[in-house]
GROMACS .gro file of N, CA and C in nm:
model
  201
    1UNK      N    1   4.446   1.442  -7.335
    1UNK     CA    2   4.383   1.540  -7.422
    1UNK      C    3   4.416   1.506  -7.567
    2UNK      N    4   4.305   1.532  -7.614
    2UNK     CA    5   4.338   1.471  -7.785
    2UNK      C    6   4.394   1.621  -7.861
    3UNK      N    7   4.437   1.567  -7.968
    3UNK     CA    8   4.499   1.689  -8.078
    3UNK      C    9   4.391   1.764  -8.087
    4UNK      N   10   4.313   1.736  -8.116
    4UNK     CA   11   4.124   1.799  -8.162
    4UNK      C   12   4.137   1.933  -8.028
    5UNK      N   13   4.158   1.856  -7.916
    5UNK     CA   14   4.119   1.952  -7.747
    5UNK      C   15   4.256   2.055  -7.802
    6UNK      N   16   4.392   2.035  -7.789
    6UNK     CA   17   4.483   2.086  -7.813
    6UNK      C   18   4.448   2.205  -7.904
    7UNK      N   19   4.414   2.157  -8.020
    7UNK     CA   20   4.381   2.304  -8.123
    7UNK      C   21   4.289   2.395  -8.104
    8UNK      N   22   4.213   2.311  -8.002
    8UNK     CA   23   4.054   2.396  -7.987
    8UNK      C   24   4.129   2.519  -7.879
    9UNK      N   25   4.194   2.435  -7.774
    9UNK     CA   26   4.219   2.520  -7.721
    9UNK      C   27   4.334   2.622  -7.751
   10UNK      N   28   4.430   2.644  -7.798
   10UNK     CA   29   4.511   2.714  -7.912
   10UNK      C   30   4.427   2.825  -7.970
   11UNK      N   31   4.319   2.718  -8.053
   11UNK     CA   32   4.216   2.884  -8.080
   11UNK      C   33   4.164   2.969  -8.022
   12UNK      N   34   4.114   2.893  -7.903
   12UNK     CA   35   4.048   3.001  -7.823
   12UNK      C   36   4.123   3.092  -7.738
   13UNK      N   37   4.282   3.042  -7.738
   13UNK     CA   38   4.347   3.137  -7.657
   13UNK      C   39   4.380   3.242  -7.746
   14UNK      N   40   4.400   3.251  -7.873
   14UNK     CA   41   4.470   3.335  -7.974
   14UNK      C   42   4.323   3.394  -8.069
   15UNK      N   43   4.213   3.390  -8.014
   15UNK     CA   44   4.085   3.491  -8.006
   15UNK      C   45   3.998   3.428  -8.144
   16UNK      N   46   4.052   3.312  -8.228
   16UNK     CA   47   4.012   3.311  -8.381
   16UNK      C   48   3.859   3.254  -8.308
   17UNK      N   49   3.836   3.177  -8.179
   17UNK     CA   50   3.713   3.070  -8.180
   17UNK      C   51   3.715   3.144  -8.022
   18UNK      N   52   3.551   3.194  -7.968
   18UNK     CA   53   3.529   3.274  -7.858
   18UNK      C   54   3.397   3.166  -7.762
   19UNK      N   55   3.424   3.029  -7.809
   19UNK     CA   56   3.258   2.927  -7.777
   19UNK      C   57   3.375   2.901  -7.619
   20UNK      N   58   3.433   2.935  -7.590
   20UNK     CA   59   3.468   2.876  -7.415
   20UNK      C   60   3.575   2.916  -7.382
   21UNK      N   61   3.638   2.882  -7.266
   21UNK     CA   62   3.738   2.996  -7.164
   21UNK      C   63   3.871   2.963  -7.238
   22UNK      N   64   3.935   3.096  -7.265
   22UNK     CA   65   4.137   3.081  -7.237
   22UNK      C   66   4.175   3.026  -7.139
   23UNK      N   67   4.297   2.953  -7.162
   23UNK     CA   68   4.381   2.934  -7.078
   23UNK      C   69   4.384   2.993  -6.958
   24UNK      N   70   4.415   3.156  -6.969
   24UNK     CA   71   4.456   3.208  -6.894
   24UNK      C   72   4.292   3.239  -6.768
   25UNK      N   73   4.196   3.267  -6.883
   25UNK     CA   74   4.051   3.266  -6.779
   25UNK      C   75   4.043   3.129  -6.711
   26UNK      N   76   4.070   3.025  -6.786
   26UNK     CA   77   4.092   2.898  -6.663
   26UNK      C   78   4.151   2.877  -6.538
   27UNK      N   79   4.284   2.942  -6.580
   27UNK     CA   80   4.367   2.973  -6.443
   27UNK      C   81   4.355   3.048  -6.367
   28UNK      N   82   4.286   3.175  -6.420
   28UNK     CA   83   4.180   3.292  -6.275
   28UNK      C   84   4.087   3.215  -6.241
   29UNK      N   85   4.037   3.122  -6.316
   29UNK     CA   86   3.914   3.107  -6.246
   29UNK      C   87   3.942   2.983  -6.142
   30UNK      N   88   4.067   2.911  -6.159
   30UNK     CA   89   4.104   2.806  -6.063
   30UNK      C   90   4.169   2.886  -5.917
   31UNK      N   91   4.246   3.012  -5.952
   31UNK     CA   92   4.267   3.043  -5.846
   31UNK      C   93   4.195   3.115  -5.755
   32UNK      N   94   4.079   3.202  -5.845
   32UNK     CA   95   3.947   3.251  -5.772
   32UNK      C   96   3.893   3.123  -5.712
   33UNK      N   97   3.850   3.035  -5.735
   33UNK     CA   98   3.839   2.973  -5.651
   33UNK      C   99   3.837   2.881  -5.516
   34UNK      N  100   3.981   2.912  -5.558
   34UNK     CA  101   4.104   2.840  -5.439
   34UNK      C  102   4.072   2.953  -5.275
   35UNK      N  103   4.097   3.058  -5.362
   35UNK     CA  104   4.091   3.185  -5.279
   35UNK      C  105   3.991   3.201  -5.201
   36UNK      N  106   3.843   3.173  -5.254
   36UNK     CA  107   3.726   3.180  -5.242
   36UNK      C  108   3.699   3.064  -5.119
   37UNK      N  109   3.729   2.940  -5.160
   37UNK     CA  110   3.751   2.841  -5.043
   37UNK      C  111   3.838   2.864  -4.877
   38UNK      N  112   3.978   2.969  -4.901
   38UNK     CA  113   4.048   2.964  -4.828
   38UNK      C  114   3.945   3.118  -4.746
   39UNK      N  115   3.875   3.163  -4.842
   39UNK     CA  116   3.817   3.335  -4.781
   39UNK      C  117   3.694   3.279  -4.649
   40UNK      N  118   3.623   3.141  -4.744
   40UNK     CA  119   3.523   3.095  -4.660
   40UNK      C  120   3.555   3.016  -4.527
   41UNK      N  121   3.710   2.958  -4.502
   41UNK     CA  122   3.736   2.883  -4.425
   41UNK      C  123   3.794   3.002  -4.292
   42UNK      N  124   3.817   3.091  -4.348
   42UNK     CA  125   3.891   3.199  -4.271
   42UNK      C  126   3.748   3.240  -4.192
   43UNK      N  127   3.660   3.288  -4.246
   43UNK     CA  128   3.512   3.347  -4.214
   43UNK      C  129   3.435   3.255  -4.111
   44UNK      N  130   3.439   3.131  -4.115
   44UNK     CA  131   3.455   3.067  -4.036
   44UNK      C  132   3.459   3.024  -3.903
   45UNK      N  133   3.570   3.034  -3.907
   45UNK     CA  134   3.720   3.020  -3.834
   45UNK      C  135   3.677   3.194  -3.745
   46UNK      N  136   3.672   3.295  -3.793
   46UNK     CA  137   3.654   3.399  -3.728
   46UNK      C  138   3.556   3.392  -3.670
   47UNK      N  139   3.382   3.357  -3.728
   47UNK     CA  140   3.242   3.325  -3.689
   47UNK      C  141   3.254   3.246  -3.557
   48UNK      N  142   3.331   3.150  -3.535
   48UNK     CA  143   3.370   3.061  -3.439
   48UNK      C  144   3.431   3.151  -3.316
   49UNK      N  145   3.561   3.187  -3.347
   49UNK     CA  146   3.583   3.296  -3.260
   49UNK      C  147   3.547   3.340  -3.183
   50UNK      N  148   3.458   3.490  -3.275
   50UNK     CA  149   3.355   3.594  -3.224
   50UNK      C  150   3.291   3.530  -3.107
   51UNK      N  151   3.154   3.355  -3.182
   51UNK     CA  152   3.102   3.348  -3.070
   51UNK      C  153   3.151   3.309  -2.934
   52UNK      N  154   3.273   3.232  -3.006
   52UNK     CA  155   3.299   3.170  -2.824
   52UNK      C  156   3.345   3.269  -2.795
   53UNK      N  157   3.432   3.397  -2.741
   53UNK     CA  158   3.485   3.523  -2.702
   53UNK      C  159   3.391   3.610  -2.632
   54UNK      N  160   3.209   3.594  -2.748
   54UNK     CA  161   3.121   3.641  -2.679
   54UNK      C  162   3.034   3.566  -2.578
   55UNK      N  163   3.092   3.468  -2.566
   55UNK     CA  164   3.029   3.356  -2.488
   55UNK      C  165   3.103   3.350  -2.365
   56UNK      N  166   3.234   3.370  -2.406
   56UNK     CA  167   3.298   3.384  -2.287
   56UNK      C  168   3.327   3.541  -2.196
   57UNK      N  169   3.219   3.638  -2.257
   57UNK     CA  170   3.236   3.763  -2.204
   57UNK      C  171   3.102   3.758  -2.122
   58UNK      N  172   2.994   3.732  -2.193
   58UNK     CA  173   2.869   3.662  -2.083
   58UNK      C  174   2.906   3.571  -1.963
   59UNK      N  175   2.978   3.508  -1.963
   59UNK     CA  176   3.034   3.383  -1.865
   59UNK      C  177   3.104   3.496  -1.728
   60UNK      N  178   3.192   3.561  -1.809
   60UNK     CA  179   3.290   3.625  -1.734
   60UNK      C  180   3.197   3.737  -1.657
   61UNK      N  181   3.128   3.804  -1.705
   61UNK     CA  182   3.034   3.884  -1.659
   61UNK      C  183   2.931   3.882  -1.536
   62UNK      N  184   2.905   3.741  -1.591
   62UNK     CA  185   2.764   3.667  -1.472
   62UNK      C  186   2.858   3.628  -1.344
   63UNK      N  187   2.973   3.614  -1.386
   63UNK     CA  188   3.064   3.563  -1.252
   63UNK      C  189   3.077   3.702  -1.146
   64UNK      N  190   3.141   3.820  -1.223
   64UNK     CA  191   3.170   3.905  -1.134
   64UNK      C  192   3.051   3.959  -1.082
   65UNK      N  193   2.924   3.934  -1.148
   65UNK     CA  194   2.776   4.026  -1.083
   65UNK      C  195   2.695   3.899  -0.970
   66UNK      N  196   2.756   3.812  -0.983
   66UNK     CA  197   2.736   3.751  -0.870
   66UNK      C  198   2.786   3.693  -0.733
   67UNK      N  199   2.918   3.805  -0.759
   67UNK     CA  200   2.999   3.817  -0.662
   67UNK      C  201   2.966   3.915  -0.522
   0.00000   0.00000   0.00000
């Protein structure tokens, strides 16, 4: 990062220059993201679940009615 990036960003954290993100909005927005990735992998991961569980309640079902 050059001196130039350094000051720019300095300003914009201490409100004098408002053309792009603080520091600190950088770092919500890195961890919103993180979060966002780990929310979609979870959703997933559950979607997967659900169906096999309901796949395996059809399975389980057709067995005992054809008993």
């Amino acid at each position: 990062m050059t001196i130039r990036n350094w000051v720019r960003q300095a300003e914009l954290d201490s409100g004098q220059r408002t053309d792009g993100r603080t520091t600190e909005e950088k770092q919500e927005l890195a961890r919103l993201r993180k979060e966002n990735a780990r929310l979609r992998e979870e959703r997933d991961i559950l979607e997967k679940a659900a169906a096999w569980f309901a796949q395996e309640a059809v399975g389980t079902h057709k067995k005992r009615s054809d008993s």
